[in-house]
Coordinates of C-alpha atoms in Angstrom, one line a residue:
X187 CA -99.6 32.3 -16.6
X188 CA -96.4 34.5 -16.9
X189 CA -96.5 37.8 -18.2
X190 CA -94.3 39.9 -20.4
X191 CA -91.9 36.9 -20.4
X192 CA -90.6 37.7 -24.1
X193 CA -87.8 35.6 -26.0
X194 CA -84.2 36.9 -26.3
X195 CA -80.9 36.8 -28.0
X196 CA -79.2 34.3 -25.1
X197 CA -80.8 31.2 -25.3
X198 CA -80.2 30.8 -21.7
X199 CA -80.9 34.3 -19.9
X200 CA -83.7 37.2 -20.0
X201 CA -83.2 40.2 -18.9
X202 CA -86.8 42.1 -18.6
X203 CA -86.8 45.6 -18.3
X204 CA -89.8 45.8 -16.0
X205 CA -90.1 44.1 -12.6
X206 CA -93.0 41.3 -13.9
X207 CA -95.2 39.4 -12.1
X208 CA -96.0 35.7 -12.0
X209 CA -99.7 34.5 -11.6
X210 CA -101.0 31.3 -10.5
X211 CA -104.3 29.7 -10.0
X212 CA -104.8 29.2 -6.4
X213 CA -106.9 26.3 -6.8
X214 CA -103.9 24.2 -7.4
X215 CA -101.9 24.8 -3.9
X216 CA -102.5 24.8 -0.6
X217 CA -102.6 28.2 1.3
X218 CA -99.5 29.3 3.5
X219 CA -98.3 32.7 4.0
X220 CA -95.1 34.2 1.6
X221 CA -91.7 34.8 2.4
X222 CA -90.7 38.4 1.3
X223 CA -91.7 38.6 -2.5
X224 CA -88.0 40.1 -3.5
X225 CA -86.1 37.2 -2.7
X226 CA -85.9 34.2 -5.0
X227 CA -86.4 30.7 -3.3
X228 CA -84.6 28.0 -4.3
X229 CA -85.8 24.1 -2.9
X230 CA -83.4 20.8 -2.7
X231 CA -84.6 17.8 -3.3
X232 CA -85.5 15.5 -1.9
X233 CA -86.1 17.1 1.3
X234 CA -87.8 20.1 0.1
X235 CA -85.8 22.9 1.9
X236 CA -86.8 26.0 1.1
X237 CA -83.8 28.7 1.4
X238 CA -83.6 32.5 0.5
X239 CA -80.7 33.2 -1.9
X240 CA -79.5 35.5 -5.0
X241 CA -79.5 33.5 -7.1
X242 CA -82.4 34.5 -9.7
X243 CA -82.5 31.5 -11.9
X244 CA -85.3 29.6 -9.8
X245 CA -87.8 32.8 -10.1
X246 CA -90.3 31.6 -12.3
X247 CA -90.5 28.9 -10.5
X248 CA -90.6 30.1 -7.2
X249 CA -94.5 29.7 -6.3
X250 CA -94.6 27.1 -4.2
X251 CA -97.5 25.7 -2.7
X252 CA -96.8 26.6 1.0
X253 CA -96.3 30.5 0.2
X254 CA -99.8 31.1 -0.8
X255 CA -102.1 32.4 2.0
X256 CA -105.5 33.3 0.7
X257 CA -107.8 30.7 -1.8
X258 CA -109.8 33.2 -2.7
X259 CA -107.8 35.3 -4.6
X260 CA -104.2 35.1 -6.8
X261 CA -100.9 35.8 -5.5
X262 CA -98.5 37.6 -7.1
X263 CA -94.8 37.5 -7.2
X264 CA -92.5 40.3 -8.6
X265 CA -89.4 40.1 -9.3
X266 CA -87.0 42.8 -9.9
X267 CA -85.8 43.9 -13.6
X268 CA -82.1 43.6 -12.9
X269 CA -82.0 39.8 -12.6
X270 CA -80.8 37.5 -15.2
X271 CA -83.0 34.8 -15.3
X272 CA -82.0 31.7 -16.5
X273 CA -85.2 29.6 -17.9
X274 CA -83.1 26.5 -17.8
X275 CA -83.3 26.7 -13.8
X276 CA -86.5 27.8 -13.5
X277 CA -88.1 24.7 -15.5
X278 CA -86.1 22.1 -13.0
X279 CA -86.1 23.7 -9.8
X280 CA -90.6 23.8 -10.8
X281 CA -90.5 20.3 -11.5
X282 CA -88.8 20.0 -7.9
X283 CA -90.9 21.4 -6.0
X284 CA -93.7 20.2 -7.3
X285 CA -92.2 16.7 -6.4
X286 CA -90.5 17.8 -3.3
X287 CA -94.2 19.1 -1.8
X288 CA -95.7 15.8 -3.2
X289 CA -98.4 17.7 -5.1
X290 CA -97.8 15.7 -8.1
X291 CA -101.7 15.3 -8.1
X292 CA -102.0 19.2 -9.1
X293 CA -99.0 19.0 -12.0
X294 CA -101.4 18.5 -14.8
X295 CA -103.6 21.4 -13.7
X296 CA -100.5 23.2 -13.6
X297 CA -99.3 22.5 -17.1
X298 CA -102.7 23.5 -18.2
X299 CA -102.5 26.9 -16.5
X300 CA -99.0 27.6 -17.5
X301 CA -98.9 25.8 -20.7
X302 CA -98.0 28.6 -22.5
X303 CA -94.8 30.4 -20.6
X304 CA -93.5 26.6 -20.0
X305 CA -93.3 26.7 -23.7
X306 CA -91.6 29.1 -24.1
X307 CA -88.8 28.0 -21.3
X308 CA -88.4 24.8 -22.5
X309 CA -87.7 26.2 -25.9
X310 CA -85.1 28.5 -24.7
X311 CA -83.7 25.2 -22.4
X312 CA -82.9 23.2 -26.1
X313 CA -85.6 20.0 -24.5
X314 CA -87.8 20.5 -27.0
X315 CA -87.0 20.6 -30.9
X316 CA -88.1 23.0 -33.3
X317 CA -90.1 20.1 -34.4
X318 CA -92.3 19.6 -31.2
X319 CA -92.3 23.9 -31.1
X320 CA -93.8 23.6 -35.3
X321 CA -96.6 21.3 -34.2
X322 CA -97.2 22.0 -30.8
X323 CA -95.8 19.3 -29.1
X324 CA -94.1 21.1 -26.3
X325 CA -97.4 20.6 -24.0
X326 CA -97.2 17.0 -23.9
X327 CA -93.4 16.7 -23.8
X328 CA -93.2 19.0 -20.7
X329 CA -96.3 16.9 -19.2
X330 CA -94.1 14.1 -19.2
X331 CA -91.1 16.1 -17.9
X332 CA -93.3 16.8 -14.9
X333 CA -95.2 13.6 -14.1
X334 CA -91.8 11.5 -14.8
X335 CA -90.5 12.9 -11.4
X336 CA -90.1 9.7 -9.6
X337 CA -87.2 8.2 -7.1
X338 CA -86.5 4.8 -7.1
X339 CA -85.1 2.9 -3.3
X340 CA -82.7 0.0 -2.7
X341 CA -82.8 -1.1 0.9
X342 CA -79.8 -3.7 2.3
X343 CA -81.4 -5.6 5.4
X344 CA -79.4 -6.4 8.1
X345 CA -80.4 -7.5 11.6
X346 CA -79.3 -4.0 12.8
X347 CA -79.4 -1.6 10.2
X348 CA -80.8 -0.9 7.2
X349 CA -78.9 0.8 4.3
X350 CA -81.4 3.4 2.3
X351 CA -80.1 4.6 -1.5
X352 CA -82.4 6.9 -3.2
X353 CA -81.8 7.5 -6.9
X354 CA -83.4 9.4 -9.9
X355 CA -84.2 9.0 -13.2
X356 CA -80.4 9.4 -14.4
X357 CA -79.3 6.7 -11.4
X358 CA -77.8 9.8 -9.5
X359 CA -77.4 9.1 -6.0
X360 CA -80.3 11.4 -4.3
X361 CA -79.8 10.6 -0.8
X362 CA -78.5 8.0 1.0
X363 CA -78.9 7.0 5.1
X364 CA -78.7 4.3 7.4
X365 CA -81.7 3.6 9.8
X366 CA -83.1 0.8 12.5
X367 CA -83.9 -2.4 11.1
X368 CA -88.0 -1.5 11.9
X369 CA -90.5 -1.2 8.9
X370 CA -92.1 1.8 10.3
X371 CA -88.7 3.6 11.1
X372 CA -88.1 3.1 7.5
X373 CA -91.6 3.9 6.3
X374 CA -91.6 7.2 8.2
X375 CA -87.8 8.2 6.8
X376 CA -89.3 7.8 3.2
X377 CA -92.5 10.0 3.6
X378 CA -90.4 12.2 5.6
X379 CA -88.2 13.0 2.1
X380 CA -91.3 14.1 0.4
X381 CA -90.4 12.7 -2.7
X382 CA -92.6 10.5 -5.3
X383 CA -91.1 7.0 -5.2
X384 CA -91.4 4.6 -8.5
X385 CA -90.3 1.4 -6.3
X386 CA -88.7 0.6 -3.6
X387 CA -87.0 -2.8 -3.4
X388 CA -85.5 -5.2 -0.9
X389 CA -84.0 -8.8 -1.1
X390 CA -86.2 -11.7 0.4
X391 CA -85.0 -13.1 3.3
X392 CA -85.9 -13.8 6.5
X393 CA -87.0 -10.2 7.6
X394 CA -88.5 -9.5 4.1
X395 CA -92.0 -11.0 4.6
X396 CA -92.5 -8.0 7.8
X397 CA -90.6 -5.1 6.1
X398 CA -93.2 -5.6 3.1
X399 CA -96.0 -5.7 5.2
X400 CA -95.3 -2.8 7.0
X401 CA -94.1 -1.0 3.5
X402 CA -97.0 -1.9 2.2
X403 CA -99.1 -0.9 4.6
X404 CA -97.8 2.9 4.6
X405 CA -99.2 2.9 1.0
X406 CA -95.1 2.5 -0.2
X407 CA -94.4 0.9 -3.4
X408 CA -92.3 -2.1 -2.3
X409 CA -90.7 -5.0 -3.7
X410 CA -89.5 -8.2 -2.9
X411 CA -86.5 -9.3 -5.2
X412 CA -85.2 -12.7 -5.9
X413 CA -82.8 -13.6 -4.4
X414 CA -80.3 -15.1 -7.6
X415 CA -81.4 -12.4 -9.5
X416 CA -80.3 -9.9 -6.7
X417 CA -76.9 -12.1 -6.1
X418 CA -76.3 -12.1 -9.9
X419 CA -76.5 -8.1 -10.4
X420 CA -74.6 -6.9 -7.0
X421 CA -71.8 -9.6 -7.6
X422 CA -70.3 -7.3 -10.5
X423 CA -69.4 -4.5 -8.3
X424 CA -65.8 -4.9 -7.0
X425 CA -66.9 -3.7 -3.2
X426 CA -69.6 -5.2 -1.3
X427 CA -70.8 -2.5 1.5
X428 CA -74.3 -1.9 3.0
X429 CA -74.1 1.2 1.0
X430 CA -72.9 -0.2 -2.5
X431 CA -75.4 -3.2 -2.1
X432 CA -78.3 -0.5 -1.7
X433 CA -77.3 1.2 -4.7
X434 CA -77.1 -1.4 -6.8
X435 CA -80.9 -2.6 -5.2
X436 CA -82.1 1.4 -6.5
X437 CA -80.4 1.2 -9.8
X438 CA -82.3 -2.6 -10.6
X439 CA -85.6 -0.5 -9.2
X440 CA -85.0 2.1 -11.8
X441 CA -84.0 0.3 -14.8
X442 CA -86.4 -2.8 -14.6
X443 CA -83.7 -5.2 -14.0
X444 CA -85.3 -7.9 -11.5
X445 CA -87.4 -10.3 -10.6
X446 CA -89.9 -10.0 -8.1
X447 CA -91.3 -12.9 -6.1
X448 CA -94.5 -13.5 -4.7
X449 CA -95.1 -12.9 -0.7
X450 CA -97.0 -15.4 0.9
X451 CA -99.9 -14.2 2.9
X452 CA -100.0 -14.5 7.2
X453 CA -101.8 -17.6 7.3
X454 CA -99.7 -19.3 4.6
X455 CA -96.4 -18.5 6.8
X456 CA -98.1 -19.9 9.6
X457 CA -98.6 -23.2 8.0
X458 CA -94.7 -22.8 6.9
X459 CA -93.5 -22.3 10.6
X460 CA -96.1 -25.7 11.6
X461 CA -94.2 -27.5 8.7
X462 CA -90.8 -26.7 9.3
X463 CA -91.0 -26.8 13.4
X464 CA -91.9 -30.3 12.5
X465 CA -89.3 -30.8 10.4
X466 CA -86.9 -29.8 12.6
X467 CA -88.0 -32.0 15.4
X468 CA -88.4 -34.8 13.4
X469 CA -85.0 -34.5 12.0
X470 CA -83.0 -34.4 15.2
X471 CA -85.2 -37.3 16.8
X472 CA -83.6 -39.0 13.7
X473 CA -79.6 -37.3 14.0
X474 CA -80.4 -39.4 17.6
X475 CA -81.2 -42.9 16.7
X476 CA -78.9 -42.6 13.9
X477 CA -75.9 -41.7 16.3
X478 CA -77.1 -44.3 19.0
X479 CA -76.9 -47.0 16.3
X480 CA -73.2 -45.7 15.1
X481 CA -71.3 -45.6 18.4
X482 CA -72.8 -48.5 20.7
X483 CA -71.7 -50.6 17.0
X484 CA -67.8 -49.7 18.7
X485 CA -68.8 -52.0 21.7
X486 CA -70.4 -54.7 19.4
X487 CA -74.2 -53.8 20.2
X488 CA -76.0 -53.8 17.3
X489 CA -79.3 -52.4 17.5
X490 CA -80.7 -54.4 14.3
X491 CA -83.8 -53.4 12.7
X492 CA -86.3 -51.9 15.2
X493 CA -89.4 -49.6 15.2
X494 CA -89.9 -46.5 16.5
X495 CA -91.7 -47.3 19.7
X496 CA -89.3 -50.4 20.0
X497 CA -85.8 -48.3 19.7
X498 CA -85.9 -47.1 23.7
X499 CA -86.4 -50.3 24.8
X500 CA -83.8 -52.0 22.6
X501 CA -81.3 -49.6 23.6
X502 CA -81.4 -49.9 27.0
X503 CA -80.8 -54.0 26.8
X504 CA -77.8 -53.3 24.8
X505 CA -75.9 -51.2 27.4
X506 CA -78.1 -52.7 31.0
X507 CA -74.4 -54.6 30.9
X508 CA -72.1 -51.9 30.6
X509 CA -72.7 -48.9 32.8
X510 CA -69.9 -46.5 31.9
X511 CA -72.2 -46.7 28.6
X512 CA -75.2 -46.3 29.7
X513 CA -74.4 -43.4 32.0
X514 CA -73.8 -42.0 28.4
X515 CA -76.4 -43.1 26.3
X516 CA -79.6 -42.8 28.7
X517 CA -79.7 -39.0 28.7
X518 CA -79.7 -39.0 24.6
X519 CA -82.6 -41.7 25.0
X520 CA -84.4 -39.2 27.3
X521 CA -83.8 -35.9 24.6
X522 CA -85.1 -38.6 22.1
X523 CA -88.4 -39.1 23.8
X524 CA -88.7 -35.9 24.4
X525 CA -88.4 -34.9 20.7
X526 CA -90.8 -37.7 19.9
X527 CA -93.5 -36.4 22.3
X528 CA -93.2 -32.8 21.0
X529 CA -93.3 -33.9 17.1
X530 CA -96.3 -35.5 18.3
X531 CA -98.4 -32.5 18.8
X532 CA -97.2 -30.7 16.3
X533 CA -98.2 -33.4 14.1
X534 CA -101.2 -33.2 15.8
X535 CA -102.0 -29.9 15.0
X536 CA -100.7 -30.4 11.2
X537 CA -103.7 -32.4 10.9
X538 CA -106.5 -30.7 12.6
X539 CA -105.0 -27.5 10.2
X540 CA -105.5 -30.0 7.2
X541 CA -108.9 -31.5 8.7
X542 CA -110.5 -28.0 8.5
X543 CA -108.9 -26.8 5.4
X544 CA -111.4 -28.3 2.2
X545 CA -108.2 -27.2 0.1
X546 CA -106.3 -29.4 1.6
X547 CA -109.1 -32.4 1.6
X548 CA -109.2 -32.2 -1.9
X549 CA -105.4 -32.3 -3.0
X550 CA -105.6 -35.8 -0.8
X551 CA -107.6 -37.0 -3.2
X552 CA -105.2 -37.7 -5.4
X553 CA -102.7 -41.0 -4.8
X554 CA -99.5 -40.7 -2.6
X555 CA -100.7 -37.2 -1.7
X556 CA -101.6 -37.6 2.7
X557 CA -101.6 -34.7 5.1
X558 CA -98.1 -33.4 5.2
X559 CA -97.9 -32.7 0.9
X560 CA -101.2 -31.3 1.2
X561 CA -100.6 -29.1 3.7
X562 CA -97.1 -28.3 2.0
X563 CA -98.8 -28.0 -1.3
X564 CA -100.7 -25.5 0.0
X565 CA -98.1 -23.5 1.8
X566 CA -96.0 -23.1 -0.7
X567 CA -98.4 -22.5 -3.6
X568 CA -100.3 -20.3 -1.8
X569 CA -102.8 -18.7 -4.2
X570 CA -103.0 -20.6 -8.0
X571 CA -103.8 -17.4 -9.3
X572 CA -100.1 -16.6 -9.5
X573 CA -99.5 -19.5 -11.7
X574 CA -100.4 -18.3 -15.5
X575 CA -100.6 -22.2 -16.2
X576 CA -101.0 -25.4 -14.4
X577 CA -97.5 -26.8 -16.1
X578 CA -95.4 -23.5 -14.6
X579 CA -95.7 -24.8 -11.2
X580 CA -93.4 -27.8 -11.8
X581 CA -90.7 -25.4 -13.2
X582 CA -91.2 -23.0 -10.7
X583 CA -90.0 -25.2 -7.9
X584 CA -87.0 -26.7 -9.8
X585 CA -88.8 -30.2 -11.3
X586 CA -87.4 -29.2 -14.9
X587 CA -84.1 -30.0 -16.5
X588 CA -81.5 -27.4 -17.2
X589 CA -80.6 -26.0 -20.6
X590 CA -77.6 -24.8 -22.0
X591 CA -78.0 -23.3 -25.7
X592 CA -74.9 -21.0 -27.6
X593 CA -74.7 -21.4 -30.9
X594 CA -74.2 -24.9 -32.3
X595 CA -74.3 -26.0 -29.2
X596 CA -77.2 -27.4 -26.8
X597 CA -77.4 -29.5 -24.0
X598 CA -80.1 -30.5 -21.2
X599 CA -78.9 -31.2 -18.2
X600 CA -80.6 -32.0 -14.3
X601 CA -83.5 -30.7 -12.9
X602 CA -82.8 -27.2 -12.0
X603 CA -83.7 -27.4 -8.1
X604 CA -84.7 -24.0 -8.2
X605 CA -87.2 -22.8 -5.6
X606 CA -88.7 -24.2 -2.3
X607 CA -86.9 -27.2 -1.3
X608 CA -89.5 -28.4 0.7
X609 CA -92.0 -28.4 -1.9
X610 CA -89.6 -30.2 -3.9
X611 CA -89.4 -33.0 -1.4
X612 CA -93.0 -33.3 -0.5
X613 CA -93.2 -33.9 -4.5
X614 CA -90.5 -36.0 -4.6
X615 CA -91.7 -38.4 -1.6
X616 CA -95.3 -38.4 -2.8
X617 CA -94.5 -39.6 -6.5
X618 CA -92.4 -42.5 -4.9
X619 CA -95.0 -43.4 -2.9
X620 CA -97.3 -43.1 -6.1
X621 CA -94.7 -45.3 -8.2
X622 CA -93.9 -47.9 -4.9
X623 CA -96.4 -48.5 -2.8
X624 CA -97.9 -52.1 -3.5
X625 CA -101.5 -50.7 -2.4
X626 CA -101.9 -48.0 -4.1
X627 CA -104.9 -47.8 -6.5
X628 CA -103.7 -48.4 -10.2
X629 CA -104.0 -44.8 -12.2
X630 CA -103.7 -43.3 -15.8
X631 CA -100.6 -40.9 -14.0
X632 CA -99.3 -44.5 -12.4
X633 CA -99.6 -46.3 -15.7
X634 CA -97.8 -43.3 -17.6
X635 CA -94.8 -43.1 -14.4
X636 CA -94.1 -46.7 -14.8
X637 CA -93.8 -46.1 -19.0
X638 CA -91.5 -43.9 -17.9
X639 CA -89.8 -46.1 -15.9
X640 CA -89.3 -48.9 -18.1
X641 CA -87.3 -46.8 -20.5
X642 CA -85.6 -44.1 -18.6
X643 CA -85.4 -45.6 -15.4
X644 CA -86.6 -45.6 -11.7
X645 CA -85.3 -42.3 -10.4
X646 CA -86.1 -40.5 -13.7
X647 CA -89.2 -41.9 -13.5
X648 CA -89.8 -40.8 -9.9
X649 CA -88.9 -37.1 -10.7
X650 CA -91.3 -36.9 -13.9
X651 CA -94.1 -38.4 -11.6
X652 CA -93.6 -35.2 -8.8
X653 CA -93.6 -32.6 -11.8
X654 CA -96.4 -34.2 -13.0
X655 CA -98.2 -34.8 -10.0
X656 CA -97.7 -30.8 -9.1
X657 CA -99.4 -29.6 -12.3
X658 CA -102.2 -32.1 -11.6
X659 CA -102.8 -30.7 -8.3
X660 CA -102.9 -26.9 -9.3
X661 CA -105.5 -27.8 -11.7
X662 CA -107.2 -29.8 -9.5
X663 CA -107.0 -26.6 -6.7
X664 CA -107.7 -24.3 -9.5
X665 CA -111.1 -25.9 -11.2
X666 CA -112.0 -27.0 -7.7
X667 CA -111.8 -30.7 -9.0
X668 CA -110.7 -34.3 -7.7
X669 CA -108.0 -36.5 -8.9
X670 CA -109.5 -38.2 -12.3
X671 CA -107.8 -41.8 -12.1
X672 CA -108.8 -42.8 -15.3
X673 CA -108.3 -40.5 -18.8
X674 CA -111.9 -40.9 -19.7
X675 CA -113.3 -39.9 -16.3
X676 CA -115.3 -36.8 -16.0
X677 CA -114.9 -34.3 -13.2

């Protein structure tokens, strides 16, 4: 509690007659020895530098929680008559320091100790109306005050660097820096601020997944952003810079303004780097044969219709003839084969991951769903929990048409393509196969897809099957079910 702190004609200074002293329950700090008692201390945030100046109007709130050196007993602090204290000051530079020291744990028992003089200063300052003074409200509104201390982070990736913005409440600009691209470089810059952080957010990308691990991991409250959100709120500002970008990241943090998306867990991106290696590998065995075909057809050598374990030998009697081409064309035969056996462990280990993985043996019970859309099924889903209901997921990943609505005016366009592409695909593939395949076991989805079919068409059709086929699956993964191929069959 304060005492002898008395109200005055100026609103905004009092001038005591009588040095006064400024008690504090000791229980609330931590004990470090003073600085000398007759010198005001004023503290910055968000560092929490502690400096000796003049300047009077940070008295009152000068008791901070390293100046205190015995828990047994109170300090004291006096400060002389002949400074003009100005309460304003004194109520922001406490909540400071409180936030600056990070003892935001002992700000309520504060305001209950010193619920009185902080009263009183805040009714001086003009926060509080007469009408919170009249019924007592001034407790709870300087509670708030205190506990509503928080910072909010924007932080611009790059490979090098990483831009840092921190702003407040009002979206003032506390501090800024530019750091190594390393999650715990970061992590230890923030806690080295000493500062209470609301959130800190970052873009997703391709370094997201580790920074949020590590941020995580330091007990920071990070964020991953989505990307078109993220594009759609930076690309108003007329500058792009690493510093601008992370300013505009802090001020989404603070008001609310995003989207966050979901980070997939380790074992999840590991499955994702299996998928996509294989991909990749696949693909440019493919960019081959495709090429090969193209340019020996300028010599006349058709390669015709051949299989994949029948392309190498077809090729080389084409060109066995013409040796300027075959000097040419052998080595890209040799890279093919070498991409084929490659893909063929990978693929290899795609299905030992599914063999293992009961997930994954039960999304295959469902028709044109094999090894690869299980296994991508399960990637990219990840946990069904995230998923409020089954029919989100086809949304999610961009299965739903468009729609444009102003006024008098509405109209539905394509599917969106939002999301994972290569969920989409995996989707896409296994409802063809679904729709196509003359073997395939006859279904109530089938029956419905073909429907479908007849009156909006083939590729229509094909999309509605993959949306349908991805909210069958989460239920499926969520009630732990198999594929029901009739309506009246029971799980």
């Amino acid at each position: 509690m304060v005492r002898s702190l008395r109200s005055q004609t100026d609103a905004r200074a009092v001038v005591q007659p009588e040095p006064t002293s400024l008690l504090l329950l000791l229980r609330d700090f931590q004990p470090l020895a003073p600085p000398n008692a007759l010198d005001p201390l004023e503290v910055y945030p968000p560092a929490g530098l502690v400096q000796q100046r003049g300047d009077g109007a940070v008295a009152v709130a000068a008791i901070l929680a390293r100046q205190l050196d015995d828990v047994r007993r109170q300090a004291r602090f006096v400060r002389p008559a002949a400074w003009h204290l100005s309460l304003r000051g004194a109520v922001l530079a406490e909540c400071a320091a409180g936030a600056a020291l990070g003892h935001a744990q002992f700000l309520p028992h504060m305001v209950d100790a010193l619920a009185a003089a902080r009263r009183a200063q805040m009714g001086y300052s003009g926060r509080v109306t007469p009408a919170d003074r009249r019924h007592d409200g001034a407790r709870s509104a300087i509670r708030s005050e205190l506990m509503s201390q928080q910072h909010f982070v924007g932080l611009d990736v790059s490979v090098k660097e990483t831009a840092i913005c921190v702003v407040d409440l009002r979206g003032e600009v506390v501090h800024f820096a530019s750091v190594e691209s390393h999650p715990v470089v970061i992590s230890e810059h923030l806690q080295g601020l000493g500062i209470d952080f609301g959130r800190i957010g970052l873009e997703a990308g391709p370094l997201s997944s580790w920074f949020y691990a590590g941020l995580v991991e330091a007990d920071l409250p990070a964020i991953l952003v989505e990307t078109r959100h993220m594009h759609a709120a930076l690309s108003a500002r007329i500058n792009k810079t690493d510093r601008n970008d992370a300013q505009g990241i802090a001020q989404m943090m603070r008001v609310g303004l995003f989207k966050a998306v979901h980070v997939k867990t380790p074992a999840s991106q590991q499955r994702r780097l299996l998928l996509i290696s294989r991909k990749l590998l696949q693909r440019k065995a493919y960019d081959i044969e495709n090429d090969l075909r193209g340019q020996l057809r300028t010599f006349g050598l058709k390669v015709g219709t051949v299989g994949t374990a029948r392309f190498d030998a077809r090729v080389r009697e084409l060109v066995e003839d013409h040796s300027a081409i075959a000097a040419v064309v052998i080595p890209l035969l040799l890279a093919r084969d070498a991409l084929r056996t490659q893909l063929a462990r990978l693929h290899k280990l795609l299905l030992e991951a599914v063999r293992v993985d009961p997930v994954c043996r039960l999304l295959m019970t469902a028709p044109g769903v094999g090894p690869v859309v299980a296994l991508t099924y399960r990637t990219c889903v990840d946990n069904p929990a995230r998923f409020g209901r089954s029919k989100c997921v086809g949304a999610h990943y961009g299965l739903t048409p468009r729609l444009y609505q102003s006024g008098e005016v509405s109209r539905t366009g394509r599917v969106s393509r939002c999301g994972d592409a290569m969920m989409r695909t995996a989707l896409y593939e296994a409802a063809l196969v679904l729709l196509t395949s003359p073997r395939g076991r006859w279904s109530s989805l089938k029956a419905w897809g073909m429907g479908v079919a007849r009156r909006r068409g083939v590729q229509k059709a094909i999309v509605a099957v993959a949306r349908k086929l991805a909210i069958v699956l989460h239920r499926m993964w969520r009630d732990g079910t198999q594929f029901r191929w009739s309506a009246g069959q029971t799980a």
